[in-house]
Coordinates of N, CA and C in Angstrom, one line a residue:
M1 N 60.2 0.6 0.1 CA 59.0 1.1 0.7 C 57.9 0.1 0.8
K2 N 57.7 -0.7 -0.2 CA 56.6 -1.7 -0.2 C 57.0 -2.8 0.8
L3 N 58.2 -3.2 0.9 CA 58.7 -4.2 1.9 C 58.4 -3.6 3.3
A4 N 58.7 -2.4 3.6 CA 58.5 -1.8 4.9 C 57.0 -1.7 5.3
L5 N 56.2 -1.4 4.3 CA 54.7 -1.3 4.6 C 54.2 -2.7 4.8
G6 N 54.7 -3.7 4.0 CA 54.2 -5.1 4.2 C 54.6 -5.6 5.6
I7 N 55.8 -5.3 6.0 CA 56.3 -5.7 7.3 C 55.6 -5.0 8.4
L8 N 55.3 -3.7 8.2 CA 54.5 -2.9 9.2 C 53.1 -3.5 9.4
A9 N 52.5 -3.8 8.3 CA 51.1 -4.4 8.4 C 51.2 -5.7 9.2
L10 N 52.2 -6.5 8.9 CA 52.4 -7.8 9.6 C 52.6 -7.6 11.1
V11 N 53.5 -6.6 11.5 CA 53.8 -6.4 12.9 C 52.5 -5.8 13.6
L12 N 51.8 -4.8 13.0 CA 50.6 -4.3 13.6 C 49.6 -5.4 13.8
N13 N 49.4 -6.2 12.8 CA 48.5 -7.3 12.9 C 48.8 -8.2 14.2
I14 N 50.0 -8.6 14.3 CA 50.4 -9.4 15.4 C 50.3 -8.7 16.7
I15 N 50.7 -7.4 16.8 CA 50.6 -6.7 18.0 C 49.1 -6.5 18.4
G16 N 48.3 -6.3 17.5 CA 46.8 -6.2 17.8 C 46.2 -7.4 18.3
Y17 N 46.6 -8.6 17.8 CA 46.0 -9.8 18.3 C 46.6 -10.3 19.6
V18 N 47.7 -9.9 20.0 CA 48.3 -10.4 21.3 C 47.3 -10.0 22.5
P19 N 47.0 -8.7 22.6 CA 46.1 -8.4 23.7 C 44.6 -9.0 23.5
Y20 N 44.2 -9.2 22.3 CA 42.9 -9.7 22.0 C 42.9 -11.2 22.5
I21 N 43.9 -12.0 22.1 CA 43.9 -13.4 22.5 C 44.1 -13.5 24.0
R22 N 44.9 -12.6 24.6 CA 45.0 -12.6 26.1 C 43.7 -12.3 26.7
D23 N 42.9 -11.3 26.2 CA 41.6 -11.0 26.8 C 40.6 -12.1 26.6
I24 N 40.7 -12.8 25.5 CA 39.8 -14.0 25.4 C 40.1 -15.0 26.5
L25 N 41.4 -15.3 26.7 CA 41.8 -16.2 27.7 C 41.4 -15.7 29.1
R26 N 41.3 -14.4 29.3 CA 40.9 -13.9 30.6 C 39.4 -13.7 30.8
G27 N 38.7 -14.0 29.7 CA 37.2 -13.9 29.7 C 36.7 -12.5 29.5
K28 N 37.5 -11.6 29.2 CA 37.0 -10.2 28.9 C 36.4 -10.1 27.5
V29 N 37.1 -10.6 26.5 CA 36.6 -10.6 25.1 C 36.0 -11.9 24.8
K30 N 34.8 -11.8 24.2 CA 34.1 -13.0 23.8 C 33.8 -13.0 22.3
P31 N 34.7 -13.6 21.5 CA 34.5 -13.5 20.0 C 33.2 -14.2 19.6
Q32 N 32.6 -13.7 18.5 CA 31.4 -14.3 18.0 C 31.9 -15.5 17.1
R33 N 31.4 -16.7 17.5 CA 31.9 -18.0 16.9 C 31.8 -18.1 15.4
I34 N 30.6 -17.8 14.9 CA 30.4 -17.9 13.5 C 31.2 -16.9 12.7
T35 N 31.3 -15.7 13.1 CA 32.1 -14.7 12.4 C 33.5 -15.2 12.3
W36 N 34.1 -15.7 13.4 CA 35.5 -16.1 13.4 C 35.7 -17.4 12.6
G37 N 34.7 -18.2 12.6 CA 34.8 -19.4 11.7 C 34.8 -19.1 10.2
I38 N 33.8 -18.2 9.9 CA 33.8 -17.7 8.5 C 35.1 -17.0 8.1
W39 N 35.5 -16.2 9.0 CA 36.8 -15.4 8.7 C 38.0 -16.3 8.6
T40 N 38.0 -17.5 9.2 CA 39.1 -18.4 9.1 C 39.1 -19.0 7.6
I41 N 37.9 -19.3 7.1 CA 37.8 -19.8 5.8 C 38.2 -18.7 4.8
L42 N 37.6 -17.5 5.0 CA 37.8 -16.4 4.0 C 39.2 -15.8 4.0
T43 N 39.8 -15.7 5.2 CA 41.1 -15.2 5.2 C 42.1 -16.1 4.5
T44 N 41.8 -17.4 4.6 CA 42.6 -18.4 3.9 C 42.5 -18.2 2.4
I45 N 41.2 -18.0 1.9 CA 41.0 -17.7 0.5 C 41.7 -16.5 0.1
A46 N 41.6 -15.4 0.9 CA 42.2 -14.1 0.6 C 43.7 -14.2 0.5
A47 N 44.3 -15.0 1.5 CA 45.8 -15.1 1.5 C 46.2 -15.9 0.2
V48 N 45.6 -16.9 -0.1 CA 45.9 -17.7 -1.3 C 45.8 -16.8 -2.6
N49 N 44.7 -16.0 -2.6 CA 44.5 -15.2 -3.8 C 45.5 -14.1 -3.9
Q50 N 45.9 -13.5 -2.7 CA 47.0 -12.5 -2.7 C 48.3 -13.0 -3.3
V51 N 48.6 -14.2 -2.8 CA 49.9 -14.8 -3.3 C 49.8 -15.2 -4.8
K52 N 48.7 -15.8 -5.2 CA 48.5 -16.2 -6.6 C 48.5 -15.0 -7.5
N53 N 47.9 -13.9 -7.1 CA 47.8 -12.7 -7.9 C 49.0 -11.8 -7.8
G54 N 50.1 -12.3 -7.2 CA 51.3 -11.5 -7.1 C 51.3 -10.3 -6.1
G55 N 50.6 -10.5 -5.0 CA 50.5 -9.5 -4.0 C 51.8 -9.1 -3.3
G56 N 52.9 -9.8 -3.5 CA 54.2 -9.5 -2.9 C 54.1 -9.3 -1.4
W57 N 54.7 -8.2 -1.0 CA 54.8 -8.0 0.5 C 53.5 -7.8 1.2
S58 N 52.5 -7.4 0.4 CA 51.1 -7.2 1.0 C 50.6 -8.5 1.4
S59 N 51.1 -9.7 0.9 CA 50.6 -11.0 1.3 C 51.0 -11.3 2.8
L60 N 52.0 -10.7 3.3 CA 52.4 -11.0 4.7 C 51.2 -10.8 5.7
F61 N 50.5 -9.7 5.5 CA 49.4 -9.4 6.4 C 48.3 -10.5 6.3
F62 N 48.0 -11.0 5.1 CA 47.0 -12.0 5.0 C 47.4 -13.4 5.5
I63 N 48.7 -13.7 5.3 CA 49.2 -15.0 5.8 C 49.2 -15.0 7.3
S64 N 49.6 -13.9 7.9 CA 49.6 -13.8 9.4 C 48.1 -13.8 9.9
T65 N 47.3 -13.2 9.2 CA 45.9 -13.1 9.6 C 45.2 -14.5 9.6
V66 N 45.6 -15.3 8.7 CA 45.0 -16.7 8.7 C 45.4 -17.4 10.0
L67 N 46.6 -17.3 10.4 CA 47.0 -18.0 11.7 C 46.4 -17.4 12.9
L68 N 46.3 -16.0 12.9 CA 45.7 -15.4 14.1 C 44.2 -15.5 14.1
V69 N 43.5 -15.5 13.0 CA 42.1 -15.7 13.0 C 41.7 -17.1 13.3
A70 N 42.5 -18.1 12.8 CA 42.2 -19.5 13.2 C 42.4 -19.7 14.7
T71 N 43.4 -19.1 15.3 CA 43.6 -19.2 16.7 C 42.4 -18.6 17.5
T72 N 42.0 -17.4 17.0 CA 40.8 -16.8 17.7 C 39.6 -17.7 17.5
F73 N 39.4 -18.2 16.4 CA 38.2 -19.1 16.2 C 38.3 -20.3 17.1
M74 N 39.4 -21.0 17.2 CA 39.6 -22.1 18.1 C 39.3 -21.7 19.5
L75 N 39.7 -20.6 20.0 CA 39.4 -20.1 21.3 C 38.0 -19.8 21.5
S76 N 37.3 -19.3 20.4 CA 35.9 -18.9 20.5 C 35.0 -20.1 20.7
I77 N 35.4 -21.2 20.3 CA 34.6 -22.4 20.5 C 34.2 -22.6 22.0
K78 N 35.2 -22.4 22.8 CA 34.9 -22.6 24.3 C 34.6 -21.3 25.0
R79 N 35.2 -20.2 24.5 CA 35.2 -18.9 25.2 C 34.4 -17.8 24.5
G80 N 33.7 -18.1 23.4 CA 33.1 -17.1 22.6 C 31.6 -17.1 22.9
M81 N 30.9 -16.4 22.0 CA 29.4 -16.2 22.0 C 28.8 -16.5 20.7
G82 N 27.5 -16.9 20.7 CA 26.8 -17.0 19.5 C 27.1 -18.3 18.8
G83 N 26.5 -18.5 17.6 CA 26.7 -19.7 16.8 C 25.5 -20.4 16.4
A84 N 24.3 -20.2 17.0 CA 23.2 -21.0 16.7 C 22.0 -20.2 16.1
S85 N 22.1 -18.9 16.0 CA 21.0 -18.1 15.5 C 20.8 -18.3 14.0
K86 N 19.6 -17.9 13.5 CA 19.3 -18.0 12.1 C 20.3 -17.2 11.3
L87 N 20.6 -16.0 11.7 CA 21.6 -15.2 11.0 C 23.0 -15.9 11.0
D88 N 23.4 -16.5 12.1 CA 24.7 -17.2 12.1 C 24.7 -18.4 11.1
M89 N 23.6 -19.1 11.0 CA 23.5 -20.2 10.1 C 23.5 -19.8 8.6
I90 N 22.8 -18.7 8.3 CA 22.8 -18.1 7.0 C 24.2 -17.7 6.6
C91 N 24.9 -17.0 7.5 CA 26.3 -16.6 7.2 C 27.2 -17.7 7.0
L92 N 27.1 -18.7 7.8 CA 27.9 -19.9 7.7 C 27.7 -20.6 6.4
A93 N 26.4 -20.8 6.0 CA 26.1 -21.5 4.7 C 26.6 -20.7 3.5
A94 N 26.6 -19.4 3.6 CA 27.1 -18.6 2.5 C 28.6 -18.8 2.4
A95 N 29.3 -18.8 3.5 CA 30.8 -19.0 3.5 C 31.1 -20.4 2.9
I96 N 30.4 -21.4 3.3 CA 30.6 -22.7 2.7 C 30.4 -22.8 1.2
V97 N 29.4 -22.2 0.8 CA 29.1 -22.1 -0.7 C 30.3 -21.4 -1.4
L98 N 30.7 -20.3 -0.9 CA 31.8 -19.6 -1.5 C 33.1 -20.4 -1.5
F99 N 33.4 -21.1 -0.4 CA 34.5 -22.0 -0.4 C 34.4 -23.1 -1.5
G100 N 33.2 -23.6 -1.6 CA 33.0 -24.7 -2.6 C 33.2 -24.1 -4.0
Y101 N 32.7 -22.9 -4.2 CA 32.9 -22.2 -5.5 C 34.4 -22.0 -5.8
W102 N 35.0 -21.4 -4.8 CA 36.4 -21.1 -5.0 C 37.3 -22.3 -5.2
A103 N 37.0 -23.4 -4.5 CA 37.8 -24.6 -4.7 C 37.6 -25.3 -6.0
T104 N 36.5 -25.1 -6.7 CA 36.2 -25.8 -8.0 C 36.5 -24.9 -9.2
V105 N 36.3 -23.6 -9.1 CA 36.4 -22.7 -10.2 C 37.9 -22.2 -10.4
H106 N 38.6 -21.9 -9.3 CA 39.9 -21.4 -9.3 C 40.1 -20.0 -10.1
N107 N 39.0 -19.2 -10.0 CA 39.1 -17.9 -10.5 C 39.3 -16.9 -9.4
T108 N 40.6 -16.7 -9.1 CA 41.0 -15.9 -7.9 C 40.4 -14.5 -7.9
R109 N 40.3 -13.9 -9.1 CA 39.8 -12.5 -9.1 C 38.3 -12.4 -8.7
L110 N 37.5 -13.3 -9.3 CA 36.1 -13.3 -9.0 C 35.9 -13.8 -7.5
S111 N 36.6 -14.8 -7.1 CA 36.5 -15.3 -5.8 C 36.9 -14.3 -4.7
T112 N 37.9 -13.4 -5.1 CA 38.3 -12.4 -4.1 C 37.1 -11.4 -3.9
L113 N 36.4 -11.0 -5.0 CA 35.3 -10.1 -4.9 C 34.2 -10.7 -4.1
V114 N 33.9 -12.0 -4.4 CA 32.8 -12.7 -3.6 C 33.2 -12.9 -2.2
A115 N 34.5 -13.1 -1.9 CA 35.0 -13.3 -0.6 C 34.8 -12.0 0.3
V116 N 35.0 -10.9 -0.4 CA 34.8 -9.6 0.3 C 33.3 -9.5 0.7
F117 N 32.5 -9.8 -0.2 CA 31.0 -9.7 0.1 C 30.6 -10.7 1.3
I118 N 31.1 -11.9 1.2 CA 30.7 -12.9 2.2 C 31.4 -12.6 3.5
D119 N 32.6 -12.1 3.5 CA 33.3 -11.7 4.7 C 32.5 -10.6 5.4
G120 N 31.9 -9.6 4.6 CA 31.1 -8.6 5.2 C 29.8 -9.2 5.8
V121 N 29.2 -10.2 5.1 CA 28.1 -10.9 5.7 C 28.5 -11.6 7.0
G122 N 29.7 -12.2 7.0 CA 30.2 -12.9 8.1 C 30.5 -11.9 9.3
A123 N 30.8 -10.7 9.0 CA 31.0 -9.7 10.0 C 29.8 -9.2 10.7
I124 N 28.6 -9.4 10.1 CA 27.4 -8.9 10.7 C 27.1 -9.5 12.1
P125 N 27.3 -10.8 12.4 CA 27.1 -11.2 13.7 C 28.0 -10.5 14.8
T126 N 29.2 -10.2 14.4 CA 30.1 -9.5 15.3 C 29.7 -8.0 15.5
V127 N 29.2 -7.4 14.4 CA 28.8 -6.0 14.5 C 27.5 -6.0 15.4
V128 N 26.6 -6.9 15.2 CA 25.4 -7.0 16.0 C 25.7 -7.3 17.5
K129 N 26.6 -8.2 17.7 CA 27.1 -8.6 19.1 C 27.7 -7.3 19.8
T130 N 28.6 -6.6 19.0 CA 29.2 -5.5 19.5 C 28.2 -4.4 19.8
F131 N 27.2 -4.2 19.0 CA 26.1 -3.3 19.3 C 25.4 -3.6 20.6
H132 N 25.1 -4.8 20.8 CA 24.4 -5.2 22.0 C 25.2 -5.4 23.3
K133 N 26.5 -5.8 23.1 CA 27.4 -6.1 24.2 C 28.8 -5.5 23.9
P134 N 28.9 -4.2 23.8 CA 30.2 -3.6 23.4 C 31.4 -4.0 24.4
E135 N 31.1 -4.4 25.6 CA 32.1 -4.7 26.5 C 32.8 -6.1 26.2
T136 N 32.2 -6.8 25.2 CA 32.7 -8.1 24.8 C 33.8 -8.0 23.7
E137 N 34.1 -6.8 23.4 CA 35.2 -6.5 22.4 C 36.2 -5.5 23.0
S138 N 37.4 -5.5 22.4 CA 38.4 -4.5 22.8 C 38.9 -3.7 21.6
Y139 N 39.4 -2.6 21.8 CA 39.9 -1.7 20.7 C 41.1 -2.2 20.0
P140 N 42.2 -2.5 20.7 CA 43.5 -2.7 20.0 C 43.5 -3.6 18.7
Q141 N 42.9 -4.7 18.8 CA 42.9 -5.6 17.7 C 42.2 -5.0 16.5
W142 N 41.1 -4.4 16.7 CA 40.3 -3.9 15.6 C 41.0 -2.6 15.0
V143 N 41.5 -1.8 15.8 CA 42.2 -0.6 15.3 C 43.5 -1.0 14.5
L144 N 44.3 -1.8 15.1 CA 45.6 -2.2 14.5 C 45.3 -3.0 13.2
A145 N 44.3 -3.9 13.2 CA 44.0 -4.7 12.0 C 43.6 -3.7 10.9
G146 N 42.8 -2.7 11.3 CA 42.3 -1.7 10.3 C 43.5 -0.9 9.7
I147 N 44.4 -0.5 10.5 CA 45.6 0.2 10.1 C 46.5 -0.8 9.2
G148 N 46.5 -2.0 9.7 CA 47.3 -3.1 8.9 C 46.7 -3.2 7.5
G149 N 45.3 -3.2 7.4 CA 44.7 -3.2 6.1 C 45.1 -2.1 5.2
L150 N 45.2 -0.9 5.8 CA 45.6 0.3 5.1 C 47.1 0.2 4.6
C151 N 47.9 -0.3 5.5 CA 49.3 -0.5 5.1 C 49.4 -1.6 4.0
T152 N 48.6 -2.6 4.1 CA 48.6 -3.6 3.1 C 48.2 -3.1 1.7
M153 N 47.2 -2.2 1.7 CA 46.8 -1.6 0.4 C 48.0 -0.8 -0.1
L154 N 48.7 -0.1 0.7 CA 49.9 0.7 0.2 C 51.1 -0.2 -0.1
A155 N 51.1 -1.4 0.3 CA 52.2 -2.3 0.0 C 52.0 -3.1 -1.2
V156 N 50.8 -3.1 -1.8 CA 50.5 -3.8 -3.0 C 51.5 -3.4 -4.1
T157 N 52.1 -4.4 -4.8 CA 53.1 -4.1 -5.7 C 52.7 -3.6 -7.1
K158 N 51.4 -3.8 -7.4 CA 50.9 -3.3 -8.7 C 49.4 -2.9 -8.4
P159 N 49.0 -1.8 -9.1 CA 47.6 -1.3 -8.9 C 46.6 -2.2 -9.6
D160 N 46.0 -3.1 -8.8 CA 45.1 -4.1 -9.3 C 44.0 -4.2 -8.3
W161 N 42.8 -4.0 -8.8 CA 41.6 -4.0 -7.9 C 41.6 -5.4 -7.1
A162 N 42.0 -6.5 -7.7 CA 41.9 -7.8 -7.0 C 42.8 -7.8 -5.9
L163 N 43.9 -7.0 -5.9 CA 44.8 -7.0 -4.8 C 44.5 -5.9 -3.7
L164 N 43.7 -4.9 -4.2 CA 43.4 -3.8 -3.3 C 42.1 -3.9 -2.6
I165 N 41.1 -4.6 -3.1 CA 39.8 -4.6 -2.6 C 39.7 -5.3 -1.2
Y166 N 40.4 -6.4 -1.0 CA 40.3 -7.0 0.3 C 41.0 -6.2 1.4
P167 N 42.2 -5.7 1.2 CA 42.7 -4.8 2.3 C 41.9 -3.6 2.5
A168 N 41.3 -3.0 1.5 CA 40.4 -1.8 1.6 C 39.2 -2.2 2.5
Y169 N 38.6 -3.4 2.2 CA 37.5 -3.9 3.0 C 38.0 -4.1 4.5
V170 N 39.1 -4.7 4.7 CA 39.6 -4.9 6.1 C 39.7 -3.5 6.8
F171 N 40.2 -2.5 6.1 CA 40.3 -1.2 6.7 C 38.9 -0.7 7.1
V172 N 38.0 -0.8 6.2 CA 36.6 -0.2 6.4 C 35.9 -1.0 7.5
M173 N 35.9 -2.4 7.4 CA 35.1 -3.2 8.3 C 35.7 -3.1 9.8
N174 N 37.0 -3.0 9.9 CA 37.5 -2.9 11.3 C 37.1 -1.5 11.8
G175 N 37.1 -0.5 10.9 CA 36.6 0.8 11.4 C 35.1 0.8 11.8
V176 N 34.3 0.0 11.1 CA 32.9 -0.1 11.5 C 32.8 -0.7 12.9
I177 N 33.5 -1.8 13.1 CA 33.4 -2.4 14.4 C 33.9 -1.5 15.5
V178 N 35.0 -0.7 15.3 CA 35.5 0.2 16.3 C 34.4 1.3 16.5
G179 N 33.8 1.8 15.4 CA 32.8 2.8 15.5 C 31.6 2.4 16.2
V180 N 31.1 1.2 16.0 CA 29.9 0.7 16.7 C 30.3 0.5 18.2
K181 N 31.4 0.0 18.5 CA 31.8 -0.1 20.0 C 31.9 1.2 20.6
F182 N 32.5 2.2 20.0 CA 32.7 3.5 20.6 C 31.4 4.2 20.7
W183 N 30.5 4.1 19.7 CA 29.2 4.8 19.7 C 28.4 4.2 20.9
R184 N 28.3 2.9 21.0 CA 27.5 2.2 22.0 C 28.0 2.5 23.4
E185 N 29.3 2.6 23.6 CA 29.9 2.9 24.9 C 29.7 4.4 25.3
H186 N 29.5 5.3 24.3 CA 29.3 6.7 24.6 C 28.0 7.3 24.2
S187 N 27.0 6.4 24.1 CA 25.6 6.9 23.8 C 24.7 6.7 25.0

């Protein structure tokens, strides 16, 4: 069952990103540059932490996310929005500090907790952008990544907060972005 949930999270993640990346290339989706840059750093940390902490099949989601998020970030450089505001710079600085901490301390449990907090801070520019310009985002990636986060939680091989907190956060944060987009489009 854990294997099936891990593979389902992986498949949903990939399926969600295919139309998202296609829509970036078509100019419909405009990812927020700083958010995706921060997420590239933090999903790398999360993937390493999942593997080091024995995440088993739940690690598939995070490993695929690193590749997909990094691709989105690279595309956002030319085709995205934002990146120079004070909020963007604060979020970027916080992510760099976390990465520095993670790289020197090697405490995966604590760095996972801090990574969730910084990832949430990094999500703020995308939430704000989605609030002001909901048409620059699409539903499939956010919905499927959220479901993938839920499947990842269920695929965790042992009940350990360090393995559960990041996928739980992924589930919630993707739901927030979907909710903001839906609310703004229907208000």
